[in-house]
Amino acid sequence: DMKRKQSCYHMATAEEVHPSLLEASLEDACFLREEGVKRRDATGRYTLLERVGNGGMGDVYKARDEETQRVVAVKAVCSAFRQRDDYRKRFEREQHVMRALSHPNIVRWYGALELESEEGEKVPAYARQYLTGTPLRTLIAKKIMAKDTLPLSLIAQITVQIAHALHYVHEQGLVIRDIKADDIIIEPAPPEDGADNLEFSQAMLFDFGIATRPHHSDPERDGEAVEAYQRLVGKNYEAITNTGALMG
């Protein structure tokens, strides 16, 4: 029900959102829950500090890299999908894509690792750049609730930055296939005189779960991503998108 969804979303984002925006973002989410994952990864390099979010197939933790003392984000396959080969392959593909990308508006991948559940089950995971900003969807929802809109200058800045990031991704022969406001984090610039400095924010892409190289793979092997892929290109696997498809 809506109350449960609102509560779960608050746990994931620590933000209040408009009820009309909940359905899409929670439709296939792994809700935050206690899973009994051990605090250290298998090598002892990473220490999990707290669970900070979740996605379609994984939980995200704030963690510390003990070698560099850097705060990182660790994404791990959630318990509901650990036994499913298609999700494990999708998780591996996501890492393969992120390893190949280096752009100021794309989250940085640091390395693969392995967590362990209290029952001794191996849990695939990886470390990436820790983002402290706010999802674009949440910023929009706040403005809707306040009967306001985002500044035009900020909208233009976000659009240009994400366009540059997508152009770079396409130059690498990749199509993300799943661009939405939930998958764009707005990292604020340092405040000036105690005020928010949104006008100089940095927009970051961070979800590459169903990204693919359309000219180099058979989408029939893509598991659940096949349906989304075929909606874009039909049976013409040589095309990248149908006319009018806005999927990145």
JSON list of C-alpha atoms in Angstrom, two decimals:
[
{"chain": "A", "resi": 1, "resn": "ASP", "atom": "CA", "xyz": [0.00, 0.00, 0.00]},
{"chain": "A", "resi": 2, "resn": "MET", "atom": "CA", "xyz": [1.02, 3.65, -0.35]},
{"chain": "A", "resi": 3, "resn": "LYS", "atom": "CA", "xyz": [1.95, 4.12, 3.32]},
{"chain": "A", "resi": 4, "resn": "ARG", "atom": "CA", "xyz": [4.34, 1.15, 3.21]},
{"chain": "A", "resi": 5, "resn": "LYS", "atom": "CA", "xyz": [5.86, 2.40, -0.03]},
{"chain": "A", "resi": 6, "resn": "GLN", "atom": "CA", "xyz": [6.31, 5.91, 1.36]},
{"chain": "A", "resi": 7, "resn": "SER", "atom": "CA", "xyz": [7.99, 4.45, 4.45]},
{"chain": "A", "resi": 8, "resn": "CYS", "atom": "CA", "xyz": [10.31, 2.22, 2.40]},
{"chain": "A", "resi": 9, "resn": "TYR", "atom": "CA", "xyz": [11.24, 5.06, 0.09]},
{"chain": "A", "resi": 10, "resn": "HIS", "atom": "CA", "xyz": [12.10, 7.27, 3.06]},
{"chain": "A", "resi": 11, "resn": "MET", "atom": "CA", "xyz": [14.43, 4.54, 4.33]},
{"chain": "A", "resi": 12, "resn": "ALA", "atom": "CA", "xyz": [16.15, 4.42, 0.95]},
{"chain": "A", "resi": 13, "resn": "THR", "atom": "CA", "xyz": [16.49, 8.13, 0.26]},
{"chain": "A", "resi": 14, "resn": "ALA", "atom": "CA", "xyz": [15.96, 9.94, 3.56]},
{"chain": "A", "resi": 15, "resn": "GLU", "atom": "CA", "xyz": [13.83, 12.35, 1.54]},
{"chain": "A", "resi": 16, "resn": "GLU", "atom": "CA", "xyz": [10.12, 13.14, 1.38]},
{"chain": "A", "resi": 17, "resn": "VAL", "atom": "CA", "xyz": [8.65, 12.56, -2.06]},
{"chain": "A", "resi": 18, "resn": "HIS", "atom": "CA", "xyz": [5.34, 13.23, -3.69]},
{"chain": "A", "resi": 19, "resn": "PRO", "atom": "CA", "xyz": [3.11, 10.07, -3.62]},
{"chain": "A", "resi": 20, "resn": "SER", "atom": "CA", "xyz": [2.46, 10.31, -7.37]},
{"chain": "A", "resi": 21, "resn": "LEU", "atom": "CA", "xyz": [6.18, 9.69, -8.02]},
{"chain": "A", "resi": 22, "resn": "LEU", "atom": "CA", "xyz": [6.49, 6.55, -5.93]},
{"chain": "A", "resi": 23, "resn": "GLU", "atom": "CA", "xyz": [5.03, 3.86, -8.18]},
{"chain": "A", "resi": 24, "resn": "ALA", "atom": "CA", "xyz": [7.71, 3.74, -10.88]},
{"chain": "A", "resi": 25, "resn": "SER", "atom": "CA", "xyz": [10.67, 3.99, -8.54]},
{"chain": "A", "resi": 26, "resn": "LEU", "atom": "CA", "xyz": [9.42, 1.25, -6.19]},
{"chain": "A", "resi": 27, "resn": "GLU", "atom": "CA", "xyz": [7.96, -1.10, -8.76]},
{"chain": "A", "resi": 28, "resn": "ASP", "atom": "CA", "xyz": [10.92, -3.49, -8.95]},
{"chain": "A", "resi": 29, "resn": "ALA", "atom": "CA", "xyz": [13.00, -2.29, -6.00]},
{"chain": "A", "resi": 30, "resn": "CYS", "atom": "CA", "xyz": [14.84, -4.46, -3.50]},
{"chain": "A", "resi": 31, "resn": "PHE", "atom": "CA", "xyz": [13.54, -2.74, -0.34]},
{"chain": "A", "resi": 32, "resn": "LEU", "atom": "CA", "xyz": [16.03, -2.02, 2.40]},
{"chain": "A", "resi": 33, "resn": "ARG", "atom": "CA", "xyz": [16.14, -4.75, 4.98]},
{"chain": "A", "resi": 34, "resn": "GLU", "atom": "CA", "xyz": [18.42, -6.46, 7.45]},
{"chain": "A", "resi": 35, "resn": "GLU", "atom": "CA", "xyz": [20.23, -9.18, 5.52]},
{"chain": "A", "resi": 36, "resn": "GLY", "atom": "CA", "xyz": [22.93, -10.26, 7.95]},
{"chain": "A", "resi": 37, "resn": "VAL", "atom": "CA", "xyz": [25.86, -9.28, 5.72]},
{"chain": "A", "resi": 38, "resn": "LYS", "atom": "CA", "xyz": [29.19, -9.21, 7.55]},
{"chain": "A", "resi": 39, "resn": "ARG", "atom": "CA", "xyz": [30.78, -5.79, 8.07]},
{"chain": "A", "resi": 40, "resn": "ARG", "atom": "CA", "xyz": [34.05, -6.61, 6.29]},
{"chain": "A", "resi": 41, "resn": "ASP", "atom": "CA", "xyz": [34.54, -7.89, 2.76]},
{"chain": "A", "resi": 42, "resn": "ALA", "atom": "CA", "xyz": [36.42, -11.16, 2.15]},
{"chain": "A", "resi": 43, "resn": "THR", "atom": "CA", "xyz": [39.84, -9.46, 1.99]},
{"chain": "A", "resi": 44, "resn": "GLY", "atom": "CA", "xyz": [39.26, -7.06, 4.89]},
{"chain": "A", "resi": 45, "resn": "ARG", "atom": "CA", "xyz": [39.87, -4.02, 2.70]},
{"chain": "A", "resi": 46, "resn": "TYR", "atom": "CA", "xyz": [36.35, -2.58, 2.92]},
{"chain": "A", "resi": 47, "resn": "THR", "atom": "CA", "xyz": [34.32, -1.91, 6.07]},
{"chain": "A", "resi": 48, "resn": "LEU", "atom": "CA", "xyz": [30.58, -1.40, 5.67]},
{"chain": "A", "resi": 49, "resn": "LEU", "atom": "CA", "xyz": [29.38, 1.58, 7.70]},
{"chain": "A", "resi": 50, "resn": "GLU", "atom": "CA", "xyz": [25.65, 1.79, 6.93]},
{"chain": "A", "resi": 51, "resn": "ARG", "atom": "CA", "xyz": [23.09, 0.88, 4.32]},
{"chain": "A", "resi": 52, "resn": "VAL", "atom": "CA", "xyz": [22.24, 4.00, 2.33]},
{"chain": "A", "resi": 53, "resn": "GLY", "atom": "CA", "xyz": [20.11, 2.89, -0.60]},
{"chain": "A", "resi": 54, "resn": "ASN", "atom": "CA", "xyz": [18.90, 0.23, -2.96]},
{"chain": "A", "resi": 55, "resn": "GLY", "atom": "CA", "xyz": [18.27, -0.45, -6.62]},
{"chain": "A", "resi": 56, "resn": "GLY", "atom": "CA", "xyz": [16.48, -2.93, -8.84]},
{"chain": "A", "resi": 57, "resn": "MET", "atom": "CA", "xyz": [18.79, -5.79, -7.87]},
{"chain": "A", "resi": 58, "resn": "GLY", "atom": "CA", "xyz": [21.17, -4.58, -5.19]},
{"chain": "A", "resi": 59, "resn": "ASP", "atom": "CA", "xyz": [21.66, -2.89, -1.85]},
{"chain": "A", "resi": 60, "resn": "VAL", "atom": "CA", "xyz": [24.10, 0.03, -1.54]},
{"chain": "A", "resi": 61, "resn": "TYR", "atom": "CA", "xyz": [26.26, 0.63, 1.53]},
{"chain": "A", "resi": 62, "resn": "LYS", "atom": "CA", "xyz": [28.41, 3.51, 2.64]},
{"chain": "A", "resi": 63, "resn": "ALA", "atom": "CA", "xyz": [31.82, 1.96, 3.31]},
{"chain": "A", "resi": 64, "resn": "ARG", "atom": "CA", "xyz": [35.43, 2.81, 4.09]},
{"chain": "A", "resi": 65, "resn": "ASP", "atom": "CA", "xyz": [38.39, 1.66, 2.02]},
{"chain": "A", "resi": 66, "resn": "GLU", "atom": "CA", "xyz": [40.89, 0.75, 4.74]},
{"chain": "A", "resi": 67, "resn": "GLU", "atom": "CA", "xyz": [43.86, 1.06, 2.35]},
{"chain": "A", "resi": 68, "resn": "THR", "atom": "CA", "xyz": [43.13, 4.62, 1.24]},
{"chain": "A", "resi": 69, "resn": "GLN", "atom": "CA", "xyz": [40.80, 5.71, 4.07]},
{"chain": "A", "resi": 70, "resn": "ARG", "atom": "CA", "xyz": [38.46, 6.87, 1.33]},
{"chain": "A", "resi": 71, "resn": "VAL", "atom": "CA", "xyz": [34.68, 6.72, 1.76]},
{"chain": "A", "resi": 72, "resn": "VAL", "atom": "CA", "xyz": [33.16, 4.63, -1.04]},
{"chain": "A", "resi": 73, "resn": "ALA", "atom": "CA", "xyz": [29.84, 3.11, -1.97]},
{"chain": "A", "resi": 74, "resn": "VAL", "atom": "CA", "xyz": [29.60, -0.69, -2.06]},
{"chain": "A", "resi": 75, "resn": "LYS", "atom": "CA", "xyz": [26.82, -2.23, -4.14]},
{"chain": "A", "resi": 76, "resn": "ALA", "atom": "CA", "xyz": [25.93, -5.87, -3.44]},
{"chain": "A", "resi": 77, "resn": "VAL", "atom": "CA", "xyz": [23.42, -8.25, -5.01]},
{"chain": "A", "resi": 78, "resn": "CYS", "atom": "CA", "xyz": [20.44, -8.38, -2.64]},
{"chain": "A", "resi": 79, "resn": "SER", "atom": "CA", "xyz": [19.36, -11.68, -1.12]},
{"chain": "A", "resi": 80, "resn": "ALA", "atom": "CA", "xyz": [16.29, -12.08, -3.33]},
{"chain": "A", "resi": 81, "resn": "PHE", "atom": "CA", "xyz": [18.44, -12.45, -6.47]},
{"chain": "A", "resi": 82, "resn": "ARG", "atom": "CA", "xyz": [21.68, -14.12, -5.33]},
{"chain": "A", "resi": 83, "resn": "GLN", "atom": "CA", "xyz": [20.65, -17.54, -6.59]},
{"chain": "A", "resi": 84, "resn": "ARG", "atom": "CA", "xyz": [19.52, -16.28, -9.99]},
{"chain": "A", "resi": 85, "resn": "ASP", "atom": "CA", "xyz": [22.14, -16.66, -12.72]},
{"chain": "A", "resi": 86, "resn": "ASP", "atom": "CA", "xyz": [20.52, -13.99, -14.92]},
{"chain": "A", "resi": 87, "resn": "TYR", "atom": "CA", "xyz": [20.87, -11.37, -12.18]},
{"chain": "A", "resi": 88, "resn": "ARG", "atom": "CA", "xyz": [24.44, -12.39, -11.40]},
{"chain": "A", "resi": 89, "resn": "LYS", "atom": "CA", "xyz": [25.31, -12.02, -15.09]},
{"chain": "A", "resi": 90, "resn": "ARG", "atom": "CA", "xyz": [23.57, -8.65, -15.21]},
{"chain": "A", "resi": 91, "resn": "PHE", "atom": "CA", "xyz": [25.57, -7.56, -12.15]},
{"chain": "A", "resi": 92, "resn": "GLU", "atom": "CA", "xyz": [28.82, -8.67, -13.82]},
{"chain": "A", "resi": 93, "resn": "ARG", "atom": "CA", "xyz": [27.87, -6.85, -17.02]},
{"chain": "A", "resi": 94, "resn": "GLU", "atom": "CA", "xyz": [27.17, -3.67, -15.07]},
{"chain": "A", "resi": 95, "resn": "GLN", "atom": "CA", "xyz": [30.70, -3.79, -13.64]},
{"chain": "A", "resi": 96, "resn": "HIS", "atom": "CA", "xyz": [32.23, -4.55, -17.05]},
{"chain": "A", "resi": 97, "resn": "VAL", "atom": "CA", "xyz": [30.52, -1.46, -18.47]},
{"chain": "A", "resi": 98, "resn": "MET", "atom": "CA", "xyz": [31.53, 0.80, -15.56]},
{"chain": "A", "resi": 99, "resn": "ARG", "atom": "CA", "xyz": [35.17, -0.33, -15.74]},
{"chain": "A", "resi": 100, "resn": "ALA", "atom": "CA", "xyz": [35.36, 0.96, -19.31]},
{"chain": "A", "resi": 101, "resn": "LEU", "atom": "CA", "xyz": [33.98, 4.44, -18.55]},
{"chain": "A", "resi": 102, "resn": "SER", "atom": "CA", "xyz": [35.81, 7.52, -17.33]},
{"chain": "A", "resi": 103, "resn": "HIS", "atom": "CA", "xyz": [33.88, 10.80, -17.46]},
{"chain": "A", "resi": 104, "resn": "PRO", "atom": "CA", "xyz": [33.27, 13.63, -14.97]},
{"chain": "A", "resi": 105, "resn": "ASN", "atom": "CA", "xyz": [29.50, 13.03, -15.07]},
{"chain": "A", "resi": 106, "resn": "ILE", "atom": "CA", "xyz": [29.66, 9.26, -14.62]},
{"chain": "A", "resi": 107, "resn": "VAL", "atom": "CA", "xyz": [30.21, 7.56, -11.26]},
{"chain": "A", "resi": 108, "resn": "ARG", "atom": "CA", "xyz": [33.70, 6.03, -10.94]},
{"chain": "A", "resi": 109, "resn": "TRP", "atom": "CA", "xyz": [34.10, 2.26, -10.52]},
{"chain": "A", "resi": 110, "resn": "TYR", "atom": "CA", "xyz": [36.84, 1.25, -8.03]},
{"chain": "A", "resi": 111, "resn": "GLY", "atom": "CA", "xyz": [36.87, -2.54, -8.06]},
{"chain": "A", "resi": 112, "resn": "ALA", "atom": "CA", "xyz": [35.10, -5.86, -7.59]},
{"chain": "A", "resi": 113, "resn": "LEU", "atom": "CA", "xyz": [34.86, -7.45, -4.16]},
{"chain": "A", "resi": 114, "resn": "GLU", "atom": "CA", "xyz": [33.03, -10.17, -2.29]},
{"chain": "A", "resi": 115, "resn": "LEU", "atom": "CA", "xyz": [30.93, -9.87, 0.84]},
{"chain": "A", "resi": 116, "resn": "GLU", "atom": "CA", "xyz": [29.76, -12.74, 3.01]},
{"chain": "A", "resi": 117, "resn": "SER", "atom": "CA", "xyz": [26.42, -13.33, 4.69]},
{"chain": "A", "resi": 118, "resn": "GLU", "atom": "CA", "xyz": [26.21, -14.52, 8.30]},
{"chain": "A", "resi": 119, "resn": "GLU", "atom": "CA", "xyz": [25.37, -17.96, 6.87]},
{"chain": "A", "resi": 120, "resn": "GLY", "atom": "CA", "xyz": [28.62, -18.02, 4.88]},
{"chain": "A", "resi": 121, "resn": "GLU", "atom": "CA", "xyz": [27.06, -17.31, 1.49]},
{"chain": "A", "resi": 122, "resn": "LYS", "atom": "CA", "xyz": [29.29, -15.41, -0.94]},
{"chain": "A", "resi": 123, "resn": "VAL", "atom": "CA", "xyz": [27.74, -12.10, -2.03]},
{"chain": "A", "resi": 124, "resn": "PRO", "atom": "CA", "xyz": [28.99, -10.45, -5.27]},
{"chain": "A", "resi": 125, "resn": "ALA", "atom": "CA", "xyz": [29.69, -6.73, -4.81]},
{"chain": "A", "resi": 126, "resn": "TYR", "atom": "CA", "xyz": [31.75, -3.85, -6.11]},
{"chain": "A", "resi": 127, "resn": "ALA", "atom": "CA", "xyz": [33.06, -0.50, -4.84]},
{"chain": "A", "resi": 128, "resn": "ARG", "atom": "CA", "xyz": [32.35, 2.77, -6.60]},
{"chain": "A", "resi": 129, "resn": "GLN", "atom": "CA", "xyz": [32.48, 6.51, -6.00]},
{"chain": "A", "resi": 130, "resn": "TYR", "atom": "CA", "xyz": [30.37, 7.60, -3.02]},
{"chain": "A", "resi": 131, "resn": "LEU", "atom": "CA", "xyz": [27.86, 10.27, -4.04]},
{"chain": "A", "resi": 132, "resn": "THR", "atom": "CA", "xyz": [26.43, 12.61, -1.42]},
{"chain": "A", "resi": 133, "resn": "GLY", "atom": "CA", "xyz": [23.92, 14.40, -3.61]},
{"chain": "A", "resi": 134, "resn": "THR", "atom": "CA", "xyz": [20.18, 14.04, -4.21]},
{"chain": "A", "resi": 135, "resn": "PRO", "atom": "CA", "xyz": [18.36, 12.07, -6.94]},
{"chain": "A", "resi": 136, "resn": "LEU", "atom": "CA", "xyz": [16.94, 14.35, -9.61]},
{"chain": "A", "resi": 137, "resn": "ARG", "atom": "CA", "xyz": [13.51, 12.78, -9.05]},
{"chain": "A", "resi": 138, "resn": "THR", "atom": "CA", "xyz": [13.59, 13.88, -5.41]},
{"chain": "A", "resi": 139, "resn": "LEU", "atom": "CA", "xyz": [14.56, 17.44, -6.32]},
{"chain": "A", "resi": 140, "resn": "ILE", "atom": "CA", "xyz": [11.67, 17.57, -8.79]},
{"chain": "A", "resi": 141, "resn": "ALA", "atom": "CA", "xyz": [9.26, 16.07, -6.23]},
{"chain": "A", "resi": 142, "resn": "LYS", "atom": "CA", "xyz": [10.22, 18.66, -3.63]},
{"chain": "A", "resi": 143, "resn": "LYS", "atom": "CA", "xyz": [9.52, 21.44, -6.10]},
{"chain": "A", "resi": 144, "resn": "ILE", "atom": "CA", "xyz": [6.16, 19.89, -7.00]},
{"chain": "A", "resi": 145, "resn": "MET", "atom": "CA", "xyz": [5.18, 19.72, -3.33]},
{"chain": "A", "resi": 146, "resn": "ALA", "atom": "CA", "xyz": [6.22, 23.36, -2.92]},
{"chain": "A", "resi": 147, "resn": "LYS", "atom": "CA", "xyz": [4.29, 24.28, -6.11]},
{"chain": "A", "resi": 148, "resn": "ASP", "atom": "CA", "xyz": [7.55, 25.50, -7.58]},
{"chain": "A", "resi": 149, "resn": "THR", "atom": "CA", "xyz": [9.93, 24.53, -10.40]},
{"chain": "A", "resi": 150, "resn": "LEU", "atom": "CA", "xyz": [13.66, 24.00, -10.72]},
{"chain": "A", "resi": 151, "resn": "PRO", "atom": "CA", "xyz": [15.56, 27.07, -11.92]},
{"chain": "A", "resi": 152, "resn": "LEU", "atom": "CA", "xyz": [15.82, 27.18, -15.70]},
{"chain": "A", "resi": 153, "resn": "SER", "atom": "CA", "xyz": [19.58, 27.64, -15.47]},
{"chain": "A", "resi": 154, "resn": "LEU", "atom": "CA", "xyz": [19.88, 24.44, -13.39]},
{"chain": "A", "resi": 155, "resn": "ILE", "atom": "CA", "xyz": [17.70, 22.49, -15.83]},
{"chain": "A", "resi": 156, "resn": "ALA", "atom": "CA", "xyz": [19.93, 23.65, -18.70]},
{"chain": "A", "resi": 157, "resn": "GLN", "atom": "CA", "xyz": [23.08, 22.72, -16.76]},
{"chain": "A", "resi": 158, "resn": "ILE", "atom": "CA", "xyz": [21.81, 19.22, -15.92]},
{"chain": "A", "resi": 159, "resn": "THR", "atom": "CA", "xyz": [20.66, 18.66, -19.52]},
{"chain": "A", "resi": 160, "resn": "VAL", "atom": "CA", "xyz": [24.02, 19.69, -20.98]},
{"chain": "A", "resi": 161, "resn": "GLN", "atom": "CA", "xyz": [26.04, 17.58, -18.51]},
{"chain": "A", "resi": 162, "resn": "ILE", "atom": "CA", "xyz": [23.93, 14.44, -19.04]},
{"chain": "A", "resi": 163, "resn": "ALA", "atom": "CA", "xyz": [24.00, 14.98, -22.81]},
{"chain": "A", "resi": 164, "resn": "HIS", "atom": "CA", "xyz": [27.82, 15.11, -22.69]},
{"chain": "A", "resi": 165, "resn": "ALA", "atom": "CA", "xyz": [27.89, 11.93, -20.57]},
{"chain": "A", "resi": 166, "resn": "LEU", "atom": "CA", "xyz": [25.55, 10.10, -22.97]},
{"chain": "A", "resi": 167, "resn": "HIS", "atom": "CA", "xyz": [27.56, 11.25, -25.99]},
{"chain": "A", "resi": 168, "resn": "TYR", "atom": "CA", "xyz": [30.68, 9.82, -24.33]},
{"chain": "A", "resi": 169, "resn": "VAL", "atom": "CA", "xyz": [28.89, 6.53, -23.54]},
{"chain": "A", "resi": 170, "resn": "HIS", "atom": "CA", "xyz": [27.70, 6.24, -27.14]},
{"chain": "A", "resi": 171, "resn": "GLU", "atom": "CA", "xyz": [31.24, 6.89, -28.38]},
{"chain": "A", "resi": 172, "resn": "GLN", "atom": "CA", "xyz": [32.28, 3.79, -26.42]},
{"chain": "A", "resi": 173, "resn": "GLY", "atom": "CA", "xyz": [29.70, 1.79, -28.39]},
{"chain": "A", "resi": 174, "resn": "LEU", "atom": "CA", "xyz": [27.30, 1.49, -25.44]},
{"chain": "A", "resi": 175, "resn": "VAL", "atom": "CA", "xyz": [23.62, 2.23, -24.94]},
{"chain": "A", "resi": 176, "resn": "ILE", "atom": "CA", "xyz": [22.37, 2.59, -21.36]},
{"chain": "A", "resi": 177, "resn": "ARG", "atom": "CA", "xyz": [18.67, 1.89, -22.17]},
{"chain": "A", "resi": 178, "resn": "ASP", "atom": "CA", "xyz": [17.40, 3.10, -18.81]},
{"chain": "A", "resi": 179, "resn": "ILE", "atom": "CA", "xyz": [17.81, 6.84, -18.29]},
{"chain": "A", "resi": 180, "resn": "LYS", "atom": "CA", "xyz": [15.40, 8.27, -15.73]},
{"chain": "A", "resi": 181, "resn": "ALA", "atom": "CA", "xyz": [15.38, 10.87, -12.99]},
{"chain": "A", "resi": 182, "resn": "ASP", "atom": "CA", "xyz": [16.05, 8.20, -10.33]},
{"chain": "A", "resi": 183, "resn": "ASP", "atom": "CA", "xyz": [19.39, 7.40, -12.00]},
{"chain": "A", "resi": 184, "resn": "ILE", "atom": "CA", "xyz": [20.76, 10.94, -12.02]},
{"chain": "A", "resi": 185, "resn": "ILE", "atom": "CA", "xyz": [22.31, 12.25, -8.80]},
{"chain": "A", "resi": 186, "resn": "ILE", "atom": "CA", "xyz": [22.79, 15.99, -8.41]},
{"chain": "A", "resi": 187, "resn": "GLU", "atom": "CA", "xyz": [26.01, 16.60, -6.50]},
{"chain": "A", "resi": 188, "resn": "PRO", "atom": "CA", "xyz": [25.90, 20.10, -4.98]},
{"chain": "A", "resi": 189, "resn": "ALA", "atom": "CA", "xyz": [28.81, 22.49, -5.22]},
{"chain": "A", "resi": 190, "resn": "PRO", "atom": "CA", "xyz": [30.25, 23.75, -1.91]},
{"chain": "A", "resi": 191, "resn": "PRO", "atom": "CA", "xyz": [27.79, 26.22, -0.33]},
{"chain": "A", "resi": 192, "resn": "GLU", "atom": "CA", "xyz": [28.50, 29.91, -0.49]},
{"chain": "A", "resi": 193, "resn": "ASP", "atom": "CA", "xyz": [27.76, 31.93, 2.65]},
{"chain": "A", "resi": 194, "resn": "GLY", "atom": "CA", "xyz": [25.71, 29.07, 4.07]},
{"chain": "A", "resi": 195, "resn": "ALA", "atom": "CA", "xyz": [23.30, 29.00, 1.11]},
{"chain": "A", "resi": 196, "resn": "ASP", "atom": "CA", "xyz": [22.67, 26.14, -1.31]},
{"chain": "A", "resi": 197, "resn": "ASN", "atom": "CA", "xyz": [24.75, 26.50, -4.45]},
{"chain": "A", "resi": 198, "resn": "LEU", "atom": "CA", "xyz": [22.62, 24.45, -6.86]},
{"chain": "A", "resi": 199, "resn": "GLU", "atom": "CA", "xyz": [23.52, 26.65, -9.81]},
{"chain": "A", "resi": 200, "resn": "PHE", "atom": "CA", "xyz": [26.95, 24.99, -9.96]},
{"chain": "A", "resi": 201, "resn": "SER", "atom": "CA", "xyz": [25.89, 21.41, -9.30]},
{"chain": "A", "resi": 202, "resn": "GLN", "atom": "CA", "xyz": [27.30, 18.33, -11.01]},
{"chain": "A", "resi": 203, "resn": "ALA", "atom": "CA", "xyz": [24.90, 15.79, -12.54]},
{"chain": "A", "resi": 204, "resn": "MET", "atom": "CA", "xyz": [26.08, 12.18, -12.21]},
{"chain": "A", "resi": 205, "resn": "LEU", "atom": "CA", "xyz": [24.92, 9.02, -14.04]},
{"chain": "A", "resi": 206, "resn": "PHE", "atom": "CA", "xyz": [25.36, 5.91, -11.90]},
{"chain": "A", "resi": 207, "resn": "ASP", "atom": "CA", "xyz": [23.09, 3.04, -13.02]},
{"chain": "A", "resi": 208, "resn": "PHE", "atom": "CA", "xyz": [24.35, 0.82, -15.87]},
{"chain": "A", "resi": 209, "resn": "GLY", "atom": "CA", "xyz": [22.43, -2.36, -15.00]},
{"chain": "A", "resi": 210, "resn": "ILE", "atom": "CA", "xyz": [21.04, -3.02, -18.49]},
{"chain": "A", "resi": 211, "resn": "ALA", "atom": "CA", "xyz": [23.59, -1.15, -20.63]},
{"chain": "A", "resi": 212, "resn": "THR", "atom": "CA", "xyz": [24.68, -3.05, -23.72]},
{"chain": "A", "resi": 213, "resn": "ARG", "atom": "CA", "xyz": [26.70, -2.93, -26.92]},
{"chain": "A", "resi": 214, "resn": "PRO", "atom": "CA", "xyz": [23.87, -3.31, -29.47]},
{"chain": "A", "resi": 215, "resn": "HIS", "atom": "CA", "xyz": [26.10, -4.08, -32.45]},
{"chain": "A", "resi": 216, "resn": "HIS", "atom": "CA", "xyz": [28.18, -6.74, -30.69]},
{"chain": "A", "resi": 217, "resn": "SER", "atom": "CA", "xyz": [25.73, -8.92, -28.77]},
{"chain": "A", "resi": 218, "resn": "ASP", "atom": "CA", "xyz": [22.70, -11.07, -29.30]},
{"chain": "A", "resi": 219, "resn": "PRO", "atom": "CA", "xyz": [19.96, -9.47, -27.18]},
{"chain": "A", "resi": 220, "resn": "GLU", "atom": "CA", "xyz": [18.23, -12.85, -26.87]},
{"chain": "A", "resi": 221, "resn": "ARG", "atom": "CA", "xyz": [20.89, -13.73, -24.26]},
{"chain": "A", "resi": 222, "resn": "ASP", "atom": "CA", "xyz": [20.11, -10.63, -22.22]},
{"chain": "A", "resi": 223, "resn": "GLY", "atom": "CA", "xyz": [17.54, -12.22, -19.93]},
{"chain": "A", "resi": 224, "resn": "GLU", "atom": "CA", "xyz": [14.94, -9.79, -18.70]},
{"chain": "A", "resi": 225, "resn": "ALA", "atom": "CA", "xyz": [16.58, -6.89, -20.59]},
{"chain": "A", "resi": 226, "resn": "VAL", "atom": "CA", "xyz": [15.42, -8.42, -23.91]},
{"chain": "A", "resi": 227, "resn": "GLU", "atom": "CA", "xyz": [11.92, -7.01, -23.55]},
{"chain": "A", "resi": 228, "resn": "ALA", "atom": "CA", "xyz": [13.19, -3.47, -22.94]},
{"chain": "A", "resi": 229, "resn": "TYR", "atom": "CA", "xyz": [15.66, -3.84, -25.82]},
{"chain": "A", "resi": 230, "resn": "GLN", "atom": "CA", "xyz": [13.00, -5.03, -28.25]},
{"chain": "A", "resi": 231, "resn": "ARG", "atom": "CA", "xyz": [10.72, -2.16, -27.29]},
{"chain": "A", "resi": 232, "resn": "LEU", "atom": "CA", "xyz": [13.49, 0.14, -28.53]},
{"chain": "A", "resi": 233, "resn": "VAL", "atom": "CA", "xyz": [14.60, -1.63, -31.70]},
{"chain": "A", "resi": 234, "resn": "GLY", "atom": "CA", "xyz": [11.88, -4.16, -32.53]},
{"chain": "A", "resi": 235, "resn": "LYS", "atom": "CA", "xyz": [13.44, -7.03, -34.43]},
{"chain": "A", "resi": 236, "resn": "ASN", "atom": "CA", "xyz": [16.04, -4.79, -36.08]},
{"chain": "A", "resi": 237, "resn": "TYR", "atom": "CA", "xyz": [19.05, -5.59, -33.88]},
{"chain": "A", "resi": 238, "resn": "GLU", "atom": "CA", "xyz": [21.30, -3.42, -36.05]},
{"chain": "A", "resi": 239, "resn": "ALA", "atom": "CA", "xyz": [19.44, -0.28, -34.95]},
{"chain": "A", "resi": 240, "resn": "ILE", "atom": "CA", "xyz": [20.21, 1.48, -31.69]},
{"chain": "A", "resi": 241, "resn": "THR", "atom": "CA", "xyz": [16.75, 2.92, -30.99]},
{"chain": "A", "resi": 242, "resn": "ASN", "atom": "CA", "xyz": [13.44, 3.42, -32.76]},
{"chain": "A", "resi": 243, "resn": "THR", "atom": "CA", "xyz": [12.63, 6.98, -33.75]},
{"chain": "A", "resi": 244, "resn": "GLY", "atom": "CA", "xyz": [11.42, 8.90, -30.72]},
{"chain": "A", "resi": 245, "resn": "ALA", "atom": "CA", "xyz": [12.76, 6.48, -28.07]},
{"chain": "A", "resi": 246, "resn": "LEU", "atom": "CA", "xyz": [14.23, 8.50, -25.20]},
{"chain": "A", "resi": 247, "resn": "MET", "atom": "CA", "xyz": [16.21, 5.84, -23.35]},
{"chain": "A", "resi": 248, "resn": "GLY", "atom": "CA", "xyz": [19.86, 6.97, -23.62]}
]
